[in-house]
XYZ file of C-alpha atoms in Angstrom:
666
model
C 9.542 -3.443 21.817
C 12.556 -2.126 20.787
C 12.813 1.372 19.915
C 16.121 1.443 18.350
C 16.194 4.986 17.724
C 16.449 6.110 21.196
C 19.970 4.413 21.806
C 21.052 3.886 25.517
C 24.217 5.732 25.976
C 27.694 3.806 27.003
C 28.419 2.963 23.568
C 31.572 5.314 23.142
C 34.361 3.065 24.722
C 36.591 1.883 22.188
C 35.991 4.258 19.775
C 32.924 2.265 19.264
C 29.816 4.343 18.601
C 30.145 5.405 14.699
C 27.212 6.614 13.099
C 28.638 5.353 9.768
C 29.414 1.801 11.378
C 27.374 0.626 8.309
C 27.941 2.778 5.736
C 28.139 0.658 2.462
C 25.126 -1.687 3.132
C 22.784 0.703 4.793
C 22.735 2.612 8.208
C 20.696 0.977 10.987
C 18.777 4.267 11.610
C 19.517 7.025 14.204
C 17.137 9.456 15.812
C 15.154 11.766 13.125
C 15.726 14.811 15.171
C 19.312 14.885 14.767
C 18.788 14.900 10.619
C 16.009 17.282 11.246
C 18.239 20.356 12.592
C 20.324 19.900 9.418
C 17.276 20.262 6.966
C 14.422 23.019 6.395
C 11.511 20.986 7.090
C 9.013 23.238 6.367
C 9.301 22.729 2.741
C 7.937 18.991 2.228
C 8.826 18.816 -1.277
C 12.729 18.844 -0.507
C 14.669 15.824 -1.154
C 18.246 14.582 0.104
C 21.053 15.014 -2.147
C 23.097 11.664 -0.737
C 26.369 13.279 -2.256
C 26.266 16.260 -0.114
C 24.413 15.040 2.976
C 21.973 18.470 2.671
C 18.499 18.794 1.665
C 18.041 21.625 -0.443
C 14.243 23.157 -1.725
C 12.941 22.545 -4.827
C 9.383 23.899 -5.670
C 9.103 23.356 -9.570
C 7.140 26.511 -9.957
C 6.854 26.187 -13.953
C 4.838 23.068 -13.904
C 2.635 24.143 -11.044
C -0.264 25.357 -13.237
C 0.085 22.328 -15.876
C -0.378 19.978 -13.129
C -2.922 21.743 -11.080
C -6.071 19.558 -10.705
C -8.583 22.502 -10.153
C -7.594 24.132 -13.603
C -7.414 21.606 -15.707
C -10.344 19.762 -17.834
C -10.892 16.237 -19.341
C -10.192 17.391 -22.875
C -7.480 19.321 -21.811
C -5.750 16.674 -20.300
C -5.852 13.865 -22.633
C -4.773 13.837 -26.434
C -7.781 11.196 -26.737
C -10.569 13.333 -25.664
C -13.212 10.785 -26.488
C -11.517 7.905 -24.940
C -11.384 9.592 -21.635
C -14.953 10.712 -21.708
C -15.974 7.030 -22.715
C -13.927 5.788 -19.842
C -15.509 8.118 -17.340
C -19.212 7.564 -18.585
C -18.392 3.715 -18.600
C -17.067 3.982 -15.152
C -20.465 6.075 -13.965
C -22.510 3.232 -15.310
C -21.264 0.905 -13.708
C -21.977 0.814 -10.170
C -19.701 -2.069 -9.278
C -16.698 -0.589 -9.955
C -14.550 -0.886 -6.924
C -13.121 2.399 -7.016
C -16.712 4.008 -7.155
C -18.419 1.725 -4.695
C -15.782 1.936 -2.076
C -15.519 5.920 -2.145
C -19.013 6.578 -2.809
C -20.266 4.372 0.031
C -22.136 6.557 2.641
C -21.551 5.614 6.198
C -23.778 6.873 8.775
C -23.062 7.958 12.633
C -24.361 4.255 13.899
C -22.018 2.069 11.701
C -18.772 4.726 12.661
C -19.595 3.658 16.069
C -19.933 0.352 15.307
C -16.259 0.114 13.790
C -15.303 2.565 16.822
C -16.428 0.036 19.637
C -17.197 -3.470 18.552
C -14.575 -6.298 18.039
C -14.176 -7.776 14.698
C -15.426 -10.860 13.601
C -13.550 -13.007 11.401
C -13.980 -16.165 9.290
C -11.191 -18.492 7.391
C -10.743 -19.331 3.616
C -8.200 -21.231 1.608
C -7.147 -19.946 -1.955
C -4.973 -21.858 -4.182
C -2.121 -19.993 -4.198
C -2.259 -17.612 -1.209
C -3.249 -20.707 1.143
C -5.080 -19.720 4.441
C -6.747 -16.155 4.509
C -8.433 -14.635 7.596
C -10.919 -11.991 6.810
C -12.251 -9.732 9.458
C -14.824 -6.864 9.579
C -16.835 -5.137 12.213
C -19.805 -4.325 9.788
C -21.983 -7.300 8.645
C -23.299 -7.949 5.494
C -19.710 -8.449 4.157
C -19.400 -11.670 1.753
C -16.531 -13.636 1.924
C -14.516 -12.936 -1.397
C -13.963 -15.569 -3.551
C -11.383 -15.571 -6.076
C -11.712 -16.244 -9.922
C -9.741 -18.674 -11.486
C -9.168 -16.695 -14.915
C -9.900 -13.042 -15.071
C -10.603 -10.886 -17.999
C -8.574 -7.358 -18.156
C -11.685 -5.648 -19.002
C -13.823 -7.074 -16.272
C -11.388 -5.606 -13.435
C -12.541 -1.978 -14.056
C -9.027 -0.848 -14.692
C -8.590 2.868 -16.050
C -8.747 2.501 -19.916
C -4.993 3.146 -20.880
C -3.965 0.435 -17.862
C -6.020 -2.216 -19.770
C -3.627 -1.938 -22.591
C -0.579 -1.323 -20.690
C -0.327 -3.777 -17.730
C -0.210 -7.158 -20.159
C 3.003 -5.761 -21.658
C 4.774 -4.506 -18.546
C 3.645 -7.532 -16.961
C 5.108 -9.569 -19.624
C 8.103 -10.568 -17.932
C 6.547 -12.119 -15.060
C 4.256 -14.677 -16.904
C 6.780 -16.223 -19.514
C 8.459 -17.937 -16.586
C 5.260 -19.503 -15.245
C 5.196 -23.363 -15.682
C 1.669 -23.436 -17.258
C 1.496 -20.658 -19.709
C -2.307 -18.678 -19.688
C -4.065 -15.872 -21.427
C -4.369 -14.094 -17.910
C -2.601 -10.911 -17.306
C -1.439 -12.111 -13.819
C 0.233 -14.485 -12.463
C -1.316 -16.682 -9.923
C -0.089 -14.889 -7.055
C -0.858 -11.360 -8.722
C -4.512 -12.575 -9.261
C -5.218 -13.427 -5.999
C -3.274 -10.073 -4.647
C -5.153 -7.681 -7.030
C -8.764 -9.535 -6.148
C -8.237 -8.285 -2.693
C -6.322 -5.126 -3.420
C -9.176 -4.449 -5.993
C -12.007 -4.871 -3.371
C -10.740 -2.256 -1.270
C -10.048 -4.456 1.858
C -7.162 -3.712 3.838
C -4.109 -6.582 3.065
C -1.334 -8.009 5.267
C 0.731 -10.365 3.113
C 3.762 -11.631 5.202
C 5.403 -13.847 2.463
C 7.118 -11.208 0.456
C 10.485 -12.638 -0.899
C 13.219 -10.374 -2.341
C 14.250 -13.252 -4.148
C 11.385 -14.826 -5.429
C 8.008 -12.889 -5.387
C 9.106 -9.145 -4.521
C 8.995 -7.394 -7.988
C 5.928 -9.422 -8.676
C 4.183 -7.687 -5.627
C 5.744 -4.345 -6.619
C 3.729 -4.256 -10.063
C 0.591 -5.447 -8.205
C 0.441 -2.931 -5.878
C 1.999 -0.070 -8.424
C -0.940 -0.952 -10.870
C -3.699 -0.498 -8.028
C -2.092 2.712 -6.896
C -1.866 4.369 -10.173
C -5.566 3.224 -11.247
C -6.627 4.675 -8.140
C -4.934 8.075 -8.682
C -6.175 8.002 -12.573
C -10.051 7.154 -11.616
C -9.937 9.810 -8.673
C -7.855 12.382 -11.013
C -10.049 11.801 -13.924
C -13.442 12.392 -11.953
C -12.377 15.774 -10.838
C -11.374 16.587 -14.318
C -14.691 15.425 -15.403
C -16.601 17.595 -12.903
C -14.373 20.682 -13.540
C -16.243 20.651 -17.154
C -19.330 20.049 -15.735
C -18.938 22.988 -13.344
C -17.772 25.438 -15.781
C -20.839 24.640 -18.169
C -23.266 24.381 -15.396
C -26.071 27.005 -15.055
C -26.141 29.307 -12.684
C -27.749 28.324 -9.194
C -27.212 24.651 -9.878
C -26.378 22.770 -6.772
C -22.680 22.136 -6.537
C -23.065 19.401 -3.862
C -22.939 16.714 -6.781
C -19.528 17.665 -7.397
C -17.601 16.486 -4.068
C -15.146 14.337 -5.561
C -11.982 14.891 -3.499
C -10.283 15.206 -0.082
C -8.852 17.994 2.117
C -5.893 17.946 0.675
C -4.159 16.602 -2.924
C -2.174 13.523 -1.708
C -4.150 10.381 -1.792
C -1.480 7.470 -2.119
C 1.572 7.072 0.404
C 3.977 4.540 -0.254
C 6.699 3.924 2.075
C 9.669 1.906 1.171
C 12.825 1.088 2.771
C 15.673 2.322 0.129
C 15.882 4.889 -2.706
C 16.070 1.748 -5.168
C 12.469 0.656 -4.378
C 11.342 4.522 -5.315
C 13.069 4.114 -8.707
C 11.735 0.984 -9.687
C 8.198 2.315 -8.335
C 8.566 5.106 -10.887
C 9.998 3.091 -13.856
C 6.694 0.881 -13.380
C 4.556 4.171 -13.148
C 5.958 5.352 -16.351
C 5.902 2.207 -18.163
C 1.955 1.660 -17.175
C 1.420 5.148 -18.415
C 3.122 4.869 -21.957
C 0.628 3.168 -24.176
C 2.989 2.655 -26.823
C 6.543 3.804 -27.920
C 4.824 6.892 -30.054
C 3.256 7.858 -26.972
C 5.856 8.708 -24.479
C 4.756 10.586 -21.613
C 6.525 13.584 -20.534
C 8.234 13.247 -16.802
C 9.541 16.247 -15.511
C 12.838 16.494 -13.587
C 13.469 12.838 -14.522
C 17.455 13.676 -14.926
C 17.404 14.806 -11.127
C 15.795 11.752 -10.247
C 17.963 9.782 -12.007
C 21.105 11.444 -10.307
C 19.721 11.283 -6.705
C 17.948 7.732 -6.847
C 19.957 5.776 -9.263
C 23.381 3.869 -8.271
C 26.904 3.418 -9.755
C 27.550 -0.217 -9.987
C 31.236 0.932 -9.688
C 30.464 1.964 -6.043
C 30.173 -1.354 -5.316
C 33.202 -2.835 -3.229
C 34.255 -5.812 -5.734
C 35.061 -9.551 -4.494
C 31.779 -9.390 -1.619
C 30.111 -12.770 -1.068
C 27.155 -12.386 0.506
C 23.578 -14.640 0.445
C 21.557 -14.004 -2.558
C 18.748 -12.499 -0.347
C 21.186 -9.969 0.985
C 22.239 -8.808 -2.438
C 18.447 -8.583 -3.467
C 17.561 -6.478 -0.417
C 20.397 -4.281 -0.663
C 20.256 -3.918 -4.592
C 21.144 -0.392 -5.830
C 20.933 2.960 -3.993
C 20.445 2.071 -0.087
C 19.879 5.428 1.320
C 16.998 5.393 3.959
C 16.337 8.891 4.042
C 14.242 9.982 1.145
C 10.685 11.484 0.243
C 9.435 12.696 -3.058
C 6.016 13.927 -4.228
C 4.406 12.296 -7.598
C 1.853 14.575 -9.692
C 0.082 12.337 -12.530
C -2.349 13.534 -15.168
C -2.417 10.940 -18.199
C -0.186 12.461 -20.484
C 2.128 13.812 -17.934
C 4.272 12.905 -14.712
C 5.939 15.277 -12.398
C 8.627 14.116 -10.122
C 9.396 16.289 -7.200
C 6.144 17.886 -6.779
C 5.643 20.030 -3.476
C 3.607 17.321 -1.387
C 0.120 19.887 -1.255
C 0.364 19.188 -5.149
C 1.134 15.477 -5.397
C -1.241 12.400 -5.841
C 1.429 9.803 -4.690
C 4.147 10.125 -1.875
C 6.957 8.053 -1.959
C 8.921 7.759 1.077
C 11.272 6.300 3.634
C 9.887 5.860 7.373
C 12.806 8.518 8.083
C 12.294 10.429 5.184
C 8.412 10.851 6.152
C 9.428 11.189 9.783
C 11.651 13.923 9.395
C 8.912 16.216 7.788
C 6.010 14.840 10.521
C 8.333 16.240 13.199
C 7.763 15.957 16.927
C 5.367 17.859 19.512
C 7.118 21.134 19.918
C 9.343 21.620 17.315
C 8.449 24.951 15.187
C 8.884 23.249 11.704
C 6.670 20.340 11.439
C 3.843 19.418 9.243
C 1.612 16.295 8.676
C -1.325 18.225 7.146
C -0.445 16.399 3.706
C -1.275 12.964 5.423
C -4.930 14.087 6.055
C -6.602 12.425 3.137
C -4.578 9.668 2.138
C -6.707 6.802 0.759
C -4.467 4.120 0.298
C -1.465 3.404 2.471
C 1.036 0.755 1.034
C 3.855 -0.361 3.625
C 6.258 -2.604 1.597
C 8.957 -4.366 3.346
C 7.819 -3.956 6.587
C 10.326 -6.623 8.077
C 13.408 -4.056 7.303
C 12.145 -1.187 9.352
C 12.268 -3.570 12.233
C 15.993 -3.235 11.325
C 16.042 0.392 10.975
C 13.987 1.712 13.371
C 9.999 0.819 14.008
C 9.066 4.066 16.102
C 9.195 6.146 12.800
C 6.353 3.671 11.401
C 4.160 3.877 14.530
C 4.915 7.981 14.319
C 3.576 7.758 10.774
C 0.217 5.922 12.084
C -0.506 8.323 14.578
C -0.434 11.646 12.187
C -2.114 9.514 9.281
C -5.823 10.760 8.287
C -6.158 13.650 11.042
C -8.071 16.771 10.432
C -5.435 19.573 8.841
C -4.529 22.598 10.909
C -4.824 24.337 7.748
C -7.145 24.797 4.915
C -4.258 24.832 2.052
C -6.656 26.710 -0.114
C -9.169 23.511 -0.632
C -12.320 24.348 -2.164
C -14.496 23.045 0.638
C -17.473 22.726 -1.874
C -15.390 19.912 -3.586
C -14.321 17.866 -0.618
C -16.378 14.721 0.247
C -18.291 14.349 3.292
C -16.190 11.681 4.568
C -13.237 13.871 4.851
C -15.251 16.826 6.380
C -16.716 14.508 9.002
C -13.207 13.201 9.748
C -14.045 9.314 8.863
C -10.898 9.095 6.062
C -9.406 6.763 8.150
C -12.504 4.311 7.687
C -12.097 4.569 3.798
C -8.185 4.449 3.495
C -6.984 0.955 2.495
C -3.955 -0.387 4.097
C -1.498 -2.743 1.852
C 1.215 -4.330 4.266
C 4.035 -6.395 2.932
C 6.554 -8.263 5.047
C 8.889 -11.084 4.501
C 7.716 -12.667 8.129
C 4.872 -12.538 10.783
C 5.834 -10.390 13.905
C 4.234 -9.545 16.877
C 5.046 -5.409 15.654
C 3.800 -6.022 12.138
C 0.786 -7.630 13.553
C 0.147 -4.924 15.755
C 0.434 -2.097 13.370
C -2.213 -4.434 10.806
C -4.461 -4.919 13.893
C -4.422 -1.404 15.591
C -4.092 0.912 12.956
C -6.479 -0.200 10.181
C -9.911 0.667 10.090
C -11.099 0.195 6.762
C -15.170 -0.227 6.697
C -14.597 -3.077 4.128
C -12.614 -4.787 6.102
C -9.427 -6.808 6.760
C -7.374 -9.778 4.945
C -4.727 -11.231 6.667
C -2.530 -14.266 4.975
C -2.028 -16.581 7.845
C 0.112 -19.897 6.813
C 1.911 -21.676 9.439
C 5.395 -23.184 8.730
C 5.391 -27.136 8.598
C 9.306 -27.514 8.635
C 11.039 -24.287 10.157
C 14.284 -23.187 9.219
C 16.324 -25.312 11.598
C 16.058 -28.178 8.936
C 18.457 -25.738 6.598
C 21.610 -26.685 9.327
C 23.809 -28.413 7.759
C 26.252 -29.091 10.449
C 25.917 -31.768 13.278
C 24.503 -29.906 16.383
C 22.739 -30.335 19.620
C 20.041 -27.681 19.439
C 18.803 -27.226 23.598
C 15.834 -25.072 23.502
C 15.661 -23.711 27.050
C 12.253 -22.228 28.317
C 11.783 -19.705 30.658
C 8.678 -18.601 32.512
C 7.007 -14.840 32.147
C 3.964 -13.539 33.778
C 3.462 -11.148 30.961
C 4.624 -9.800 27.580
C 6.008 -7.166 29.255
C 7.885 -8.595 31.929
C 9.672 -10.971 28.994
C 12.454 -8.968 28.920
C 13.504 -8.792 32.479
C 12.698 -12.604 33.032
C 15.025 -13.257 30.085
C 17.816 -11.484 31.875
C 17.728 -13.342 35.077
C 16.898 -16.316 33.617
C 20.477 -16.420 31.120
C 22.160 -14.444 34.224
C 21.219 -17.195 36.933
C 20.671 -20.469 34.838
C 22.825 -20.256 31.398
C 25.533 -17.670 31.596
C 26.934 -20.269 34.759
C 26.962 -23.238 32.541
C 29.352 -21.045 30.374
C 31.933 -19.071 32.717
C 34.459 -22.372 32.876
C 37.318 -22.144 30.344
C 36.456 -24.859 28.567
C 33.307 -23.295 27.250
C 35.452 -20.907 25.317
C 34.210 -19.701 21.642
C 31.030 -19.062 22.983
C 28.925 -16.490 20.548
C 25.883 -14.930 22.172
C 23.480 -13.786 19.311
C 21.174 -10.773 20.700
C 18.427 -9.945 18.502
C 17.494 -6.384 20.731
C 19.715 -3.646 20.958
C 18.914 -2.859 24.728
C 18.962 -6.468 25.705
C 22.754 -5.922 24.033
C 23.805 -3.013 25.462
C 22.153 -4.432 29.226
C 24.272 -7.636 28.641
C 27.598 -5.451 27.706
C 27.154 -3.712 31.008
C 26.717 -6.685 32.917
C 29.809 -8.699 31.473
C 31.762 -5.343 32.413
C 30.573 -5.244 35.835
C 31.586 -9.531 36.240
C 34.809 -8.704 34.550
C 34.130 -11.632 32.382
C 36.812 -12.009 29.718
C 34.314 -11.018 26.435
C 34.280 -8.690 23.360
C 31.375 -7.253 21.539
C 29.736 -6.307 17.787
C 27.033 -4.167 17.230
C 26.131 -1.962 14.410
C 27.797 0.904 15.405
C 31.031 -0.678 15.887
C 33.883 0.905 13.634
C 35.390 -1.266 10.812
C 38.799 -1.918 13.105
C 36.936 -2.414 16.084
C 34.970 -5.307 14.292
C 38.055 -6.630 12.851
C 39.962 -6.481 16.338
C 36.962 -8.357 17.947
C 36.913 -11.055 15.174
C 40.385 -11.632 15.647
C 40.541 -11.927 19.591
C 37.426 -14.328 19.463
C 39.060 -16.835 16.579
C 42.235 -17.077 18.550
C 40.254 -17.782 21.756
C 41.676 -14.487 23.794
C 37.938 -13.486 24.412
C 36.157 -16.133 25.598
C 32.440 -14.698 24.867
C 31.340 -12.424 21.746
C 28.135 -10.212 22.178
C 26.781 -10.203 18.612
C 23.579 -8.277 17.655
C 21.153 -9.355 14.858
C 21.245 -5.717 13.098
C 24.809 -5.892 12.604
C 24.252 -9.661 11.098
C 21.614 -8.156 9.105
C 23.714 -4.971 7.564
C 27.020 -6.978 7.130
C 26.510 -10.802 7.040
C 29.952 -11.632 7.954
C 30.779 -15.073 8.747
C 32.419 -15.329 12.121
C 35.057 -17.811 12.794
C 35.810 -19.530 15.571
C 32.411 -20.544 16.865
C 32.155 -23.813 19.341
C 28.963 -22.499 21.703
C 25.925 -20.898 20.402
C 23.558 -18.970 22.477
C 20.716 -17.547 20.985
C 19.392 -15.192 23.681
C 16.159 -14.555 21.725
C 15.026 -16.399 18.606
C 15.982 -14.382 15.273
C 13.614 -11.980 14.198
C 14.698 -13.574 10.604
C 13.858 -17.780 10.860
C 16.722 -17.995 8.678
C 19.288 -16.216 10.479
C 18.888 -19.095 12.707
C 20.202 -21.683 10.107
C 23.114 -19.127 9.021
C 24.029 -18.436 12.339
C 24.625 -22.200 13.122
C 26.252 -22.713 9.860
C 29.010 -20.675 10.732
C 30.157 -23.594 12.847
C 31.715 -25.131 9.798
C 33.668 -22.119 9.276
C 35.954 -23.272 11.851
C 38.450 -25.860 10.571
C 39.848 -27.352 13.946
C 36.737 -27.316 16.005
C 35.610 -30.874 17.228
C 31.802 -31.475 16.188
C 30.897 -33.440 19.288
C 32.021 -30.620 21.335
C 29.806 -27.932 19.241
C 26.701 -26.718 21.701
C 23.789 -24.232 20.873
C 21.558 -23.443 23.401
C 18.103 -21.221 22.746
C 15.966 -18.939 25.124
C 12.303 -18.790 24.419
C 9.322 -18.122 26.361
C 5.243 -19.091 25.221
C 5.236 -15.446 23.797
C 7.825 -16.681 21.188
C 5.093 -18.932 19.473
C 5.495 -17.349 16.261
C 9.576 -17.040 15.870
C 9.321 -20.634 17.387
C 7.369 -22.108 14.822
C 9.365 -20.552 12.185
C 12.376 -22.220 13.463
C 11.415 -25.430 14.419
C 7.939 -25.577 12.430
C 4.537 -25.639 13.766
C 4.069 -29.324 15.181
C 7.104 -28.921 17.632
C 6.324 -25.820 18.581
C 2.905 -27.003 19.706
C 4.833 -29.762 21.700
C 7.262 -27.311 23.345
C 4.817 -24.871 24.193
C 2.921 -27.531 26.137
C 6.034 -28.967 27.644
C 7.559 -26.776 30.263
C 11.118 -28.850 29.886
C 13.902 -28.285 27.975
C 13.800 -29.361 24.698
C 16.826 -31.313 22.894
C 17.209 -31.851 19.455
C 19.454 -33.152 17.338
C 19.855 -32.008 13.820
C 21.914 -34.012 11.167
C 21.616 -31.833 8.313
C 19.736 -30.558 5.339
C 15.951 -31.476 5.841
C 16.357 -33.021 9.056
């Protein structure tokens, strides 16, 4: 596994190492410690100003009492007091309300021990839109979830205000349906929300920024907001009951909150994503045009999270998926607290006064800090009830270590009390069982072992997990439009940990000798891992091979120089990293021979790189070659490229496999 944040040394020759090497389209994130030294991390309510590169403290004291859960009451908080009371009483009258059912469930020590020691049992199910689902759980008695074909919004136990706003906010996605219906959800949203609303963990690896990304974002925003509004309504209602209770009454009936206030943590890659989420929240809270909600610090938020369309360089031709992913403000170092009461929203709330925290992995990492640092804080993560990680695949291109660091620090007992009233804290939090109640929603564009590992090893929800596990039938090789022989060369490795060294030795001993001859010039070597890139680059230098290299830290001038040398044939080899391709998507001209040192993380990168050969006008088709290194541990990536049937055959056979692709839809 690559921990790309801790880069190896030796990158600084040819003026290459440049932390701003990917400035326009988003930086491949470096170590958090370097950024931490520039900011005051003890104020978790801070926010980066991308224009100045400085993080200034922002406390917003004047709104503190207005948004305090402890000092407000239901009737003061809502303009329609009776409606809120009706909503509160109706949710109490219906035990099947998923929120109350999930949070009020009292686990016992035996059940906790089961979840800690026993393996999960799983079952399969086929749903109309999502496809193949795997349900897994440690505790018994859990029935397999069935999706309703038609959903009445009133049966979903949404908070009263969301029942009226959701159909309006979601209308944009319903109008494009082939079969219009009265349902307030698209078929995809209906099935996803069915799982979300059951409070199971969810892993959906088919998120696509071009097609369903915004549909999914709206769905999880509805679920998160519904959760927060219900939780806060319960606290405000109990505030009034406590105020009116007779002296000497038992106060154990009012355990309705965690050890700290933040309930929902949303991890997203760029500021633009946070901007869209906040806009969805505002739309969902505004019942009609006359009832606009009061949003504090909106102007500052727009300035720091918005983008200027004129800043985008003109005439940049990039694939559609690239434009969709890198739209708007793509700064990847941010965090913001959001406090919500039905009539108002407070942006830049201090974390301990926030209901929802929206952050990038780097933004949350610089607050958590590392062991031994004086200024670090992660108590605000202690009572997170819902963790949403969107676009998880992008963090593989940024720094996956930040995600792992977060998972190690979430739902731990706080080191300080932070002024909490322990008589109001749920027993599940006092027992340090928060992680068994936390729902995790994980969205990605692809299946990946590192993402799977987080879902399998860091999600402990007592209700269980649901993972969508569809297998690719064709693979991205069908989108290769140039006539090209593909040779898949299998390498053997005894274990997953030995694959890295086995791959290097196989490449050096078996593959590279075939390309040393000058006739095999114009060879591009595609390397997904930065560490493998450094290792190969050092070996090529030691062997005095005629090569050039481009990675995500290469300065613009050096990139131009390397591309020119390679095109003219002055350099025989070009070492080329996946993260450079992810952030830049340049077309490399002059390729005649391709070597995939490892299968790409993104399957469509395979066809994109192969199709670069058509950019070479003077190439002779018959002399083009493509060689791919793979092992039995690459089954998921291999299936995404060649399809599931070919993968099964290739893994059974230990011989090299030759495929000749004749063009689109081979």
